[in-house]
Amino acid sequence: MSYQVLARKWRPRTFHELVGQTHVQRALVNALDQGRLHHAYLFTGTRGVGKTTLARILAKCLNCTAGGKGDEGVTSTPCGQCDSCRTIDEGRFVDLIEVDAASRTKVEDTRELLDNVQYAPTQGRYKVYLIDEVHMLSTSSFNALLKTLEEPPPHVKFLLATTDPHRLPPTVLSRCLQFTLKHLPPERVVEHLTHVLGEEGIAFEESALWLLGKAAEGSMRDAMSLTDQAIAFGQGVVHHADVAAMLGTLDHRHVLALVETLAEVDVARLLEEVARLAEQGPDFAAVLDDVTAILHRLAVAQMVPDAVDSGHGDRETVLALAARFTAEDVQLYYQIGIQGRGDMAHAPDLRSALEMTLMRMLAFRPQGVPRPPATPLPLQPERPAEPPPASPIPKSEPALEPARDAAPEPDSTLEAAPEPASQPAPEPVIETAVETAPVPPEPDPAAPEPREPAASDRLDHAGWLDGFAALGLGGLTRSLAANCQLKHDDGATLELRLDPEQAAMQAEIHETRIARALAAQGLKRRVAFTPEPLDPTLETPRQRESRLAQARHARALDTLNRDPHVQQLKETFGATFIDNGVTPARGTD
């Protein structure tokens, strides 16, 4: 027996076997069950989504003899066993006239076709005209078809299919019920291929099916044809490496490695990865497209983690990478990638264009010039804070710590002070300092004492609200912190209760930035977010800002309304205030 390709062997025979066209299936099934049959149907969509398949299933539903004779025998579940169903599946049904409009475009062909419309069906209940690629008909052919298409005999149904409905005359569109078939997402394609290969007993790797699903570009027929090719290429087994070689696509792991170098801010490794790619002779423009596609998925992962797709079977990897970027970096990198893609046409060669685009991402990142990081996150600006690791404990005045972090030169002068202490000349200077401040030597030996005032220095929620503006936070970090309430401060860790709606933006970099801002205000704390419902009795900084702004606006309106000049204008000209146009002056209470 000759081999039958998968696309034909697994072609749906009933509505319930369709994949991914639920909206069309539901409408047709309900119409058939209720007996509300139109005389002309138009199926539109790209190649391989099921237009002709749907038309043939509908033809079987109209002519299946298992339901009985007459119009009442129409069913939405054809038996597939009667003579009508079997001959339609085999392409031998006399009353199903399939026409390829691409090869019969002349008006004479259309007239010849319509000459037999008036005759009753020979074998079935209805005579069905299936015209594929109907947009290829000439204007004269459409004109010849119009009258019959609008008022056909009761025993005739027209099923039209096209990939380009915009080329159909409005007069034809208005005479048909139109159904638009959707692209099939890779997830649905992979799911169906998994079922088919399982039934066929063919071993496969799931990552290989994702490559096929992406390459199909929404067409199930293309996916099945590519799968046939992959089976032959891999000698009966569908492997990832074989499919990648067959399709000529780049190994997705190389693209992920490029994005990882962006997370590590490692320019040297970035150039090494590009050099490895160059050995495979890839399309560098396609590589940049893949990088920007991953950046888009990282942005989705940061905002709505549950919405991240598994387009290459790498969902967990994408979620892990998303935690290593800030939202600002992802948005900036994406914009630079899109701009760099357009600039590639003017570059001396595509490899240098790719390298320059990736290095531009790191050069313009918000946190400054890239350096090889010691941690998974790019935290180079914190390097100056490394020298005083032991100082937070002995310090009795935390306000002095940010001064040392911001200006290392005063630190050197303080360190030089003990040396002249042994010389006779500086001693009078220290003694005079003792006269004005009788307790100068206490800051150094008073290491255990800071724990006593630490209890009073612990931040409460009122202090969090009052000092929020002074933290000087900006961008996404400020937006995140403004939706937090202070949950607990034990002197070492500041725990912030985060609005669950904002939890998707949570990242370690934001905790680090808030901790750095608190240290600048004299509070050495580690910051931790706890996503949980907010306490309705407490305000967040954003809620407080909104309330104070409304109060200032109300006071400004009241002040204006009581102004005698304003009152005179109202009385003389009938003037009224536009509330939204009143803005309180800066610094007003």
Coordinates of C-alpha atoms in Angstrom, one line a residue:
M1 CA 0.0 0.0 0.0
S2 CA 1.4 3.4 -0.9
Y3 CA 2.4 5.8 1.8
Q4 CA -0.1 8.6 2.7
V5 CA 1.3 11.8 4.0
L6 CA 0.4 13.0 7.5
A7 CA -1.4 16.1 6.3
R8 CA -3.9 13.9 4.4
K9 CA -4.0 10.9 6.8
W10 CA -4.8 13.2 9.7
R11 CA -7.1 15.5 7.9
P12 CA -10.2 16.2 10.2
R13 CA -13.3 14.3 9.1
T14 CA -15.8 15.9 11.5
F15 CA -16.1 19.2 13.2
H16 CA -15.0 17.7 16.5
E17 CA -11.6 16.8 15.1
L18 CA -10.8 20.3 14.1
V19 CA -7.9 22.0 15.9
G20 CA -8.0 25.7 16.9
Q21 CA -11.1 26.9 15.0
T22 CA -13.7 26.7 17.8
H23 CA -15.5 29.9 16.8
V24 CA -16.3 28.6 13.3
Q25 CA -17.1 25.1 14.6
R26 CA -19.6 26.4 17.1
A27 CA -21.4 28.6 14.6
L28 CA -21.7 25.9 12.0
V29 CA -22.7 23.2 14.5
N30 CA -25.5 25.3 16.0
A31 CA -26.8 26.3 12.5
L32 CA -26.9 22.7 11.4
D33 CA -28.6 21.5 14.6
Q34 CA -31.2 24.3 14.4
G35 CA -31.8 23.9 10.7
R36 CA -30.8 27.6 10.0
L37 CA -28.8 26.9 6.8
H38 CA -27.6 29.7 4.5
H39 CA -27.2 29.2 0.8
A40 CA -23.6 30.6 0.6
Y41 CA -20.7 30.3 3.0
L42 CA -17.3 32.1 2.6
F43 CA -14.3 30.7 4.5
T44 CA -11.2 33.0 4.7
G45 CA -7.8 32.6 6.2
T46 CA -4.1 31.9 5.3
R47 CA -2.9 28.7 3.8
G48 CA -3.3 25.5 5.7
V49 CA -5.7 26.6 8.4
G50 CA -8.6 24.4 7.3
K51 CA -10.8 26.3 4.7
T52 CA -11.3 23.4 2.3
T53 CA -11.5 20.9 5.1
L54 CA -14.3 22.8 6.7
A55 CA -16.1 23.0 3.4
R56 CA -15.9 19.2 2.9
I57 CA -17.1 18.5 6.4
L58 CA -20.0 20.8 5.9
A59 CA -20.8 19.0 2.6
K60 CA -20.9 15.7 4.5
C61 CA -23.2 17.2 7.1
L62 CA -25.6 18.3 4.4
N63 CA -25.6 15.0 2.6
C64 CA -25.1 12.3 5.3
T65 CA -27.9 9.7 4.9
A66 CA -27.6 8.3 8.4
G67 CA -30.0 11.0 9.7
G68 CA -32.8 10.0 7.2
K69 CA -34.3 11.5 4.1
G70 CA -35.3 15.1 3.4
D71 CA -34.0 18.3 5.0
E72 CA -34.5 17.0 8.5
G73 CA -31.8 14.5 7.8
V74 CA -29.1 17.2 8.0
T75 CA -26.8 16.6 11.0
S76 CA -23.7 18.2 12.6
T77 CA -22.2 14.8 13.3
P78 CA -21.8 12.9 10.0
C79 CA -21.5 9.2 10.4
G80 CA -18.6 8.7 8.1
Q81 CA -19.9 5.3 7.1
C82 CA -22.7 5.9 4.7
D83 CA -22.1 6.1 0.9
S84 CA -22.3 9.9 0.9
C85 CA -19.7 10.3 3.6
R86 CA -17.3 7.8 2.2
T87 CA -17.5 9.1 -1.4
I88 CA -17.0 12.7 -0.2
D89 CA -13.9 11.6 1.8
E90 CA -12.6 9.8 -1.3
G91 CA -13.4 12.7 -3.6
R92 CA -15.9 10.7 -5.7
F93 CA -19.2 12.3 -4.7
V94 CA -21.1 13.4 -7.8
D95 CA -23.0 16.2 -6.2
L96 CA -19.9 17.9 -4.6
I97 CA -18.5 20.0 -7.5
E98 CA -15.1 21.3 -6.5
V99 CA -13.7 24.1 -8.7
D100 CA -10.2 25.6 -8.6
A101 CA -11.0 29.2 -9.5
A102 CA -7.2 29.8 -10.1
S103 CA -7.4 27.6 -13.2
R104 CA -10.9 28.5 -14.3
T105 CA -11.0 32.3 -14.3
K106 CA -12.8 33.0 -17.5
V107 CA -16.5 33.9 -17.6
E108 CA -17.2 31.0 -20.0
D109 CA -16.0 28.6 -17.3
T110 CA -18.4 30.2 -14.8
R111 CA -21.3 30.1 -17.2
E112 CA -20.7 26.4 -18.0
L113 CA -20.6 25.7 -14.3
L114 CA -23.9 27.4 -13.7
D115 CA -25.7 25.7 -16.5
N116 CA -26.2 22.6 -14.4
V117 CA -27.4 24.5 -11.2
Q118 CA -31.0 24.1 -12.0
Y119 CA -30.9 20.3 -12.1
A120 CA -31.6 18.3 -8.9
P121 CA -28.8 16.4 -7.2
T122 CA -28.1 13.0 -8.4
Q123 CA -27.0 11.2 -5.3
G124 CA -27.2 13.4 -2.3
R125 CA -29.6 15.8 -0.6
Y126 CA -27.9 19.0 -1.8
K127 CA -25.7 19.9 -4.8
V128 CA -22.7 21.6 -3.2
Y129 CA -20.4 23.9 -5.2
L130 CA -17.0 24.3 -3.5
I131 CA -15.1 27.1 -5.2
D132 CA -11.5 27.3 -3.9
E133 CA -9.4 30.5 -4.3
V134 CA -12.5 32.3 -5.4
H135 CA -10.7 35.7 -5.4
M136 CA -9.0 34.6 -8.7
L137 CA -12.2 34.8 -10.7
S138 CA -12.4 37.6 -13.2
T139 CA -14.8 40.6 -12.8
S140 CA -17.0 39.1 -15.6
S141 CA -17.1 35.8 -13.8
F142 CA -18.2 37.4 -10.5
N143 CA -20.9 39.3 -12.4
A144 CA -22.1 36.1 -14.0
L145 CA -22.2 34.4 -10.5
L146 CA -24.0 37.2 -8.6
K147 CA -27.6 36.4 -9.5
T148 CA -27.3 32.6 -8.9
L149 CA -25.3 33.2 -5.7
E150 CA -28.0 35.4 -4.3
E151 CA -31.0 33.3 -5.2
P152 CA -29.9 29.7 -5.9
P153 CA -32.4 26.8 -6.2
P154 CA -33.3 25.3 -2.8
H155 CA -31.2 22.2 -3.5
V156 CA -27.9 24.2 -4.1
K157 CA -25.3 25.4 -1.6
F158 CA -22.2 27.5 -2.4
L159 CA -19.1 27.0 -0.3
L160 CA -16.4 29.6 -1.2
A161 CA -12.8 29.6 0.1
T162 CA -10.1 32.3 -0.3
T163 CA -6.9 33.5 1.2
D164 CA -7.5 37.1 0.1
P165 CA -11.1 38.2 0.9
H166 CA -10.2 41.9 0.1
R167 CA -10.1 41.1 -3.6
L168 CA -13.7 39.9 -3.6
P169 CA -16.3 42.4 -4.7
P170 CA -18.5 43.8 -2.0
T171 CA -21.5 42.5 -3.9
V172 CA -20.2 38.9 -3.4
L173 CA -19.3 39.4 0.2
S174 CA -22.8 40.7 1.1
R175 CA -24.4 37.5 -0.3
C176 CA -22.3 35.1 1.9
L177 CA -21.9 34.2 5.5
Q178 CA -18.2 34.9 6.1
F179 CA -16.1 32.9 8.6
T180 CA -12.5 33.9 9.2
L181 CA -10.2 31.1 10.3
K182 CA -7.4 32.0 12.7
H183 CA -3.7 31.4 12.7
L184 CA -2.8 28.4 14.9
P185 CA -0.4 29.4 17.7
P186 CA 2.7 27.2 18.2
E187 CA 1.3 25.8 21.4
R188 CA -1.7 24.3 19.5
V189 CA 0.5 23.0 16.7
V190 CA 2.9 21.3 19.2
E191 CA 0.0 19.8 21.1
H192 CA -1.5 18.3 17.9
L193 CA 1.9 17.1 16.6
T194 CA 2.5 15.4 20.0
H195 CA -0.8 13.5 19.6
V196 CA -0.1 12.6 15.9
L197 CA 3.4 11.3 16.5
G198 CA 2.3 9.4 19.6
E199 CA -0.4 7.6 17.6
E200 CA 2.1 7.0 14.8
G201 CA 4.6 5.5 17.3
I202 CA 7.4 7.9 16.3
A203 CA 9.9 9.0 18.9
F204 CA 10.5 12.8 19.2
E205 CA 12.0 15.5 21.3
E206 CA 9.5 18.2 22.4
S207 CA 12.0 21.0 21.6
A208 CA 12.1 19.8 18.0
L209 CA 8.3 20.1 17.8
W210 CA 8.6 23.7 19.0
L211 CA 10.9 24.4 16.1
L212 CA 8.4 22.9 13.7
G213 CA 5.5 24.8 15.3
K214 CA 7.4 28.1 14.9
A215 CA 8.4 27.3 11.3
A216 CA 4.8 26.5 10.4
E217 CA 3.8 30.1 11.0
G218 CA 0.2 29.3 12.0
S219 CA -0.5 26.6 9.3
M220 CA -1.3 23.1 10.5
R221 CA -0.8 21.7 7.0
D222 CA 2.7 23.2 6.8
A223 CA 3.4 21.8 10.3
M224 CA 2.4 18.3 9.2
S225 CA 4.4 18.6 6.0
L226 CA 7.5 19.7 7.9
T227 CA 7.0 16.9 10.3
D228 CA 6.9 14.4 7.4
Q229 CA 10.2 15.9 6.2
A230 CA 11.7 15.8 9.7
I231 CA 10.8 12.1 10.1
A232 CA 12.6 11.3 6.8
F233 CA 15.5 13.5 7.7
G234 CA 16.0 11.8 11.1
Q235 CA 15.4 8.3 9.8
G236 CA 12.2 7.8 11.7
V237 CA 13.0 9.9 14.8
V238 CA 12.4 13.6 15.3
H239 CA 15.5 15.1 17.0
H240 CA 16.0 18.8 17.9
A241 CA 19.4 18.9 16.2
D242 CA 18.1 17.3 13.0
V243 CA 15.1 19.6 12.8
A244 CA 17.3 22.7 13.3
A245 CA 19.7 21.5 10.6
M246 CA 16.8 20.8 8.3
L247 CA 15.2 24.2 8.8
G248 CA 18.5 26.0 8.8
T249 CA 17.6 27.8 12.0
L250 CA 19.9 28.9 14.6
D251 CA 20.2 27.0 17.8
H252 CA 18.0 28.9 20.3
R253 CA 20.6 28.3 23.1
H254 CA 23.1 30.6 21.3
V255 CA 20.6 33.4 21.4
L256 CA 19.9 32.8 25.1
A257 CA 23.6 32.9 25.7
L258 CA 23.8 36.4 24.1
V259 CA 21.0 37.6 26.3
E260 CA 22.8 36.2 29.4
T261 CA 25.9 38.2 28.5
L262 CA 23.6 41.3 28.5
A263 CA 22.5 40.3 32.0
E264 CA 26.1 39.9 33.2
V265 CA 27.2 43.1 31.5
D266 CA 30.1 41.1 30.1
V267 CA 31.3 42.7 26.8
A268 CA 34.2 40.3 26.4
R269 CA 32.0 37.2 26.6
L270 CA 29.4 38.9 24.4
L271 CA 32.0 39.3 21.6
E272 CA 33.0 35.7 22.1
E273 CA 29.4 34.5 21.7
V274 CA 29.1 36.5 18.4
A275 CA 32.3 34.9 17.2
R276 CA 30.9 31.5 17.9
L277 CA 27.8 32.4 16.0
A278 CA 29.9 33.6 13.0
E279 CA 31.4 30.1 12.7
Q280 CA 28.0 28.8 11.8
G281 CA 27.4 31.4 9.1
P282 CA 24.0 32.7 10.5
D283 CA 21.8 35.5 9.3
F284 CA 22.9 38.1 11.8
A285 CA 19.7 40.2 11.1
A286 CA 17.7 37.1 12.2
V287 CA 19.9 36.8 15.3
L288 CA 19.0 40.3 16.3
D289 CA 15.3 39.6 15.6
D290 CA 15.6 36.6 18.0
V291 CA 17.3 38.7 20.7
T292 CA 14.6 41.4 20.5
A293 CA 11.9 38.6 20.6
I294 CA 13.5 37.3 23.8
L295 CA 13.6 40.8 25.3
H296 CA 9.9 41.1 24.6
R297 CA 9.3 37.8 26.5
L298 CA 11.5 39.1 29.4
A299 CA 9.3 42.2 29.6
V300 CA 6.1 40.0 29.7
A301 CA 7.8 37.8 32.4
Q302 CA 8.5 40.8 34.6
M303 CA 5.0 42.2 34.3
V304 CA 2.8 39.1 34.0
P305 CA 4.8 35.9 34.7
D306 CA 1.9 33.6 34.0
A307 CA 1.5 35.0 30.5
V308 CA 5.0 33.9 29.4
D309 CA 4.7 31.4 26.5
S310 CA 6.9 28.4 26.0
G311 CA 7.7 29.1 22.4
H312 CA 10.9 27.1 22.5
G313 CA 10.2 25.0 25.5
D314 CA 12.3 27.5 27.5
R315 CA 9.7 29.2 29.8
E316 CA 11.6 28.5 33.0
T317 CA 14.8 29.9 31.5
V318 CA 13.1 33.1 30.4
L319 CA 11.6 33.6 33.9
A320 CA 15.0 33.1 35.5
L321 CA 16.6 35.6 33.0
A322 CA 13.9 38.1 33.7
A323 CA 14.9 38.3 37.3
R324 CA 18.4 39.4 36.3
F325 CA 17.3 42.5 34.4
T326 CA 15.5 45.7 35.5
A327 CA 12.4 46.7 33.6
E328 CA 14.2 49.9 32.5
D329 CA 17.0 47.9 31.0
V330 CA 14.7 45.5 29.1
Q331 CA 12.7 48.4 27.6
L332 CA 15.8 50.2 26.6
Y333 CA 17.5 47.1 25.1
Y334 CA 14.4 46.4 23.1
Q335 CA 14.2 49.9 21.7
I336 CA 17.9 49.8 20.8
G337 CA 17.4 46.4 19.2
I338 CA 14.5 47.6 17.0
Q339 CA 16.4 50.7 16.0
G340 CA 19.6 48.7 15.3
R341 CA 17.6 46.3 13.0
G342 CA 16.6 49.3 10.9
D343 CA 20.2 50.5 10.8
M344 CA 21.6 47.2 9.5
A345 CA 20.9 48.2 5.9
H346 CA 23.5 51.0 6.3
A347 CA 26.2 49.0 8.2
P348 CA 29.4 47.9 6.4
D349 CA 28.6 44.3 7.4
L350 CA 25.8 42.5 9.4
R351 CA 28.2 41.1 12.0
S352 CA 29.6 44.5 13.0
A353 CA 26.0 45.9 13.0
L354 CA 25.0 43.1 15.5
E355 CA 28.0 43.7 17.7
M356 CA 27.5 47.5 17.7
T357 CA 23.8 47.1 18.6
L358 CA 24.5 44.8 21.5
M359 CA 27.4 47.0 22.8
R360 CA 25.1 50.0 22.5
M361 CA 22.6 48.4 24.8
L362 CA 25.3 48.0 27.5
A363 CA 26.8 51.5 26.8
F364 CA 23.5 53.3 27.3
R365 CA 22.1 51.2 30.1
P366 CA 20.8 53.4 33.0
Q367 CA 23.4 52.2 35.5
G368 CA 26.4 53.5 33.6
V369 CA 29.4 52.1 31.8
P370 CA 29.4 48.3 31.8
R371 CA 31.9 46.4 33.9
P372 CA 32.3 42.7 34.5
P373 CA 30.0 42.1 37.5
A374 CA 30.7 40.0 40.5
T375 CA 27.0 39.2 41.0
P376 CA 24.3 38.0 38.6
L377 CA 22.8 41.5 38.7
P378 CA 24.7 44.6 37.4
L379 CA 25.4 46.3 40.7
Q380 CA 28.7 48.1 39.9
P381 CA 27.6 51.4 41.5
E382 CA 27.7 49.7 44.8
R383 CA 31.4 48.9 44.7
P384 CA 32.4 52.1 46.6
A385 CA 30.3 50.8 49.5
E386 CA 32.5 47.7 50.0
P387 CA 35.3 49.2 52.2
P388 CA 33.1 49.9 55.3
P389 CA 31.6 46.4 55.9
A390 CA 32.7 46.4 59.5
S391 CA 31.8 50.1 60.2
P392 CA 28.0 49.7 60.4
I393 CA 28.2 47.9 63.7
P394 CA 30.7 50.2 65.6
K395 CA 29.1 53.4 64.3
S396 CA 27.0 55.2 66.9
E397 CA 25.9 57.9 64.5
P398 CA 24.5 56.3 61.3
A399 CA 24.2 59.7 59.6
L400 CA 28.0 59.6 59.2
E401 CA 28.0 56.5 57.0
P402 CA 26.6 58.0 53.8
A403 CA 29.1 60.8 54.1
R404 CA 31.9 58.2 54.0
D405 CA 30.4 56.3 51.1
A406 CA 29.9 59.5 49.0
A407 CA 33.2 61.1 49.7
P408 CA 36.2 58.8 50.2
E409 CA 38.6 61.7 50.6
P410 CA 37.4 62.7 54.1
D411 CA 37.9 59.0 55.1
S412 CA 41.5 59.3 54.3
T413 CA 41.9 62.4 56.5
L414 CA 40.1 60.6 59.4
E415 CA 42.5 57.6 59.0
A416 CA 45.5 60.0 59.0
A417 CA 44.4 61.4 62.4
P418 CA 45.8 58.6 64.6
E419 CA 49.3 59.1 63.1
P420 CA 49.8 62.7 64.3
A421 CA 48.3 61.7 67.6
S422 CA 51.7 60.4 68.6
Q423 CA 53.4 63.6 67.7
P424 CA 53.7 66.5 70.1
A425 CA 52.4 69.1 67.6
P426 CA 48.9 67.7 66.9
E427 CA 48.2 67.0 70.6
P428 CA 47.2 70.5 71.5
V429 CA 44.7 70.4 68.6
I430 CA 43.1 67.3 70.0
E431 CA 43.1 68.8 73.5
T432 CA 41.3 71.9 72.3
A433 CA 38.8 69.6 70.6
V434 CA 38.4 67.9 74.0
E435 CA 37.6 71.2 75.6
T436 CA 34.7 71.9 73.2
A437 CA 33.6 68.3 73.1
P438 CA 34.5 66.5 76.3
V439 CA 33.8 63.1 74.8
P440 CA 35.7 62.8 71.5
P441 CA 37.2 59.3 72.0
E442 CA 33.8 57.6 72.6
P443 CA 32.8 57.0 69.0
D444 CA 35.4 54.3 68.4
P445 CA 35.1 52.2 71.7
A446 CA 31.4 52.6 71.8
A447 CA 30.8 49.6 69.5
P448 CA 28.1 47.8 71.6
E449 CA 26.2 51.0 72.4
P450 CA 24.5 51.5 69.0
R451 CA 22.2 48.5 69.7
E452 CA 20.5 50.5 72.5
P453 CA 19.4 53.5 70.4
A454 CA 18.7 51.1 67.5
A455 CA 15.3 50.3 69.1
S456 CA 14.3 54.0 69.0
D457 CA 15.9 54.3 65.5
R458 CA 13.7 51.6 64.0
L459 CA 11.4 52.9 61.3
D460 CA 7.6 52.8 61.8
H461 CA 5.0 53.2 59.1
A462 CA 4.5 56.9 59.8
G463 CA 8.3 57.4 59.4
W464 CA 8.2 55.5 56.1
L465 CA 5.5 57.8 54.8
D466 CA 7.2 61.0 56.1
G467 CA 10.6 60.1 54.7
F468 CA 9.6 58.5 51.4
A469 CA 10.1 61.7 49.3
A470 CA 13.5 62.2 50.8
L471 CA 14.7 58.8 49.6
G472 CA 15.0 60.3 46.1
L473 CA 13.9 57.1 44.3
G474 CA 13.0 57.2 40.6
G475 CA 11.6 55.2 37.7
L476 CA 10.1 51.8 38.3
T477 CA 11.7 51.5 41.7
R478 CA 9.8 54.5 43.0
S479 CA 6.6 53.3 41.5
L480 CA 7.1 49.9 43.2
A481 CA 8.0 51.4 46.6
A482 CA 5.1 53.9 46.4
N483 CA 2.7 51.0 46.5
C484 CA 4.2 49.5 49.7
Q485 CA 3.4 49.7 53.4
L486 CA 6.0 49.2 56.1
K487 CA 5.4 45.8 57.7
H488 CA 8.3 45.4 60.1
D489 CA 11.7 46.9 60.9
D490 CA 13.9 44.9 63.2
G491 CA 16.9 47.1 62.9
A492 CA 18.6 44.8 60.3
T493 CA 15.8 44.1 57.8
L494 CA 13.1 46.5 56.6
E495 CA 10.2 44.4 55.4
L496 CA 7.8 46.1 53.0
R497 CA 4.2 44.8 52.4
L498 CA 3.8 45.0 48.6
D499 CA 0.5 45.4 46.8
P500 CA -0.1 42.0 45.0
E501 CA -1.1 43.8 41.8
Q502 CA 2.5 45.2 41.7
A503 CA 4.2 41.9 42.6
A504 CA 5.1 41.1 39.0
M505 CA 7.5 44.0 39.0
Q506 CA 9.4 42.7 42.1
A507 CA 13.1 42.2 41.5
E508 CA 16.2 42.2 43.7
I509 CA 17.6 45.3 42.0
H510 CA 14.7 47.3 43.5
E511 CA 15.4 46.1 47.0
T512 CA 19.0 47.1 46.5
R513 CA 18.2 50.5 45.3
I514 CA 15.8 51.2 48.3
A515 CA 18.4 49.9 50.7
R516 CA 21.0 52.2 49.2
A517 CA 18.6 55.2 49.5
L518 CA 17.9 54.3 53.1
A519 CA 21.6 54.1 53.8
A520 CA 22.0 57.6 52.4
Q521 CA 19.5 58.7 55.1
G522 CA 21.4 57.0 57.9
L523 CA 19.5 53.8 58.0
K524 CA 21.5 50.6 57.2
R525 CA 18.9 48.1 56.3
R526 CA 18.4 45.1 54.1
V527 CA 15.1 45.5 52.2
A528 CA 12.7 42.7 51.5
F529 CA 9.3 42.7 49.7
T530 CA 6.4 40.6 51.0
P531 CA 3.5 40.5 48.4
E532 CA 0.3 40.3 50.4
P533 CA -2.9 42.3 50.7
L534 CA -2.4 45.8 52.0
D535 CA -3.7 46.8 55.4
P536 CA -6.8 49.0 54.7
T537 CA -6.2 51.1 57.8
L538 CA -2.7 52.2 56.5
E539 CA -1.8 54.4 53.5
T540 CA 0.8 53.7 50.9
P541 CA 3.1 56.7 49.9
R542 CA 1.1 56.9 46.6
Q543 CA -2.2 57.0 48.4
R544 CA -0.8 59.7 50.8
E545 CA 0.5 61.8 47.9
S546 CA -2.9 61.5 46.2
R547 CA -4.7 62.6 49.3
L548 CA -2.4 65.5 50.0
A549 CA -2.7 66.6 46.4
Q550 CA -6.4 66.6 46.6
A551 CA -6.3 68.6 49.8
R552 CA -4.0 71.2 48.3
H553 CA -6.2 71.5 45.3
A554 CA -9.3 72.0 47.4
R555 CA -7.5 74.7 49.5
A556 CA -6.4 76.4 46.3
L557 CA -9.9 76.5 45.0
D558 CA -11.2 77.8 48.3
T559 CA -8.6 80.6 48.3
L560 CA -9.5 81.6 44.8
N561 CA -13.2 81.6 45.5
R562 CA -12.7 83.9 48.5
D563 CA -10.5 86.3 46.6
P564 CA -12.4 89.7 46.2
H565 CA -11.0 90.2 42.6
V566 CA -12.2 86.8 41.6
Q567 CA -15.6 87.4 43.1
Q568 CA -15.9 90.6 41.2
L569 CA -15.0 88.8 37.9
K570 CA -17.7 86.2 38.6
E571 CA -20.3 88.9 39.3
T572 CA -19.4 91.1 36.3
F573 CA -18.8 88.5 33.6
G574 CA -20.5 85.4 35.1
A575 CA -17.2 83.6 35.1
T576 CA -16.8 80.1 36.5
F577 CA -13.8 78.0 37.5
I578 CA -12.6 75.0 35.6
D579 CA -11.5 72.9 38.6
N580 CA -9.0 70.9 36.5
G581 CA -7.3 74.1 35.4
V582 CA -6.4 75.1 39.0
T583 CA -2.9 74.0 40.0
P584 CA -1.6 74.8 43.5
A585 CA 1.7 76.6 43.6
R586 CA 4.8 74.7 44.7
G587 CA 5.5 74.7 48.4
T588 CA 1.9 75.5 49.4
D589 CA 0.3 73.5 52.2

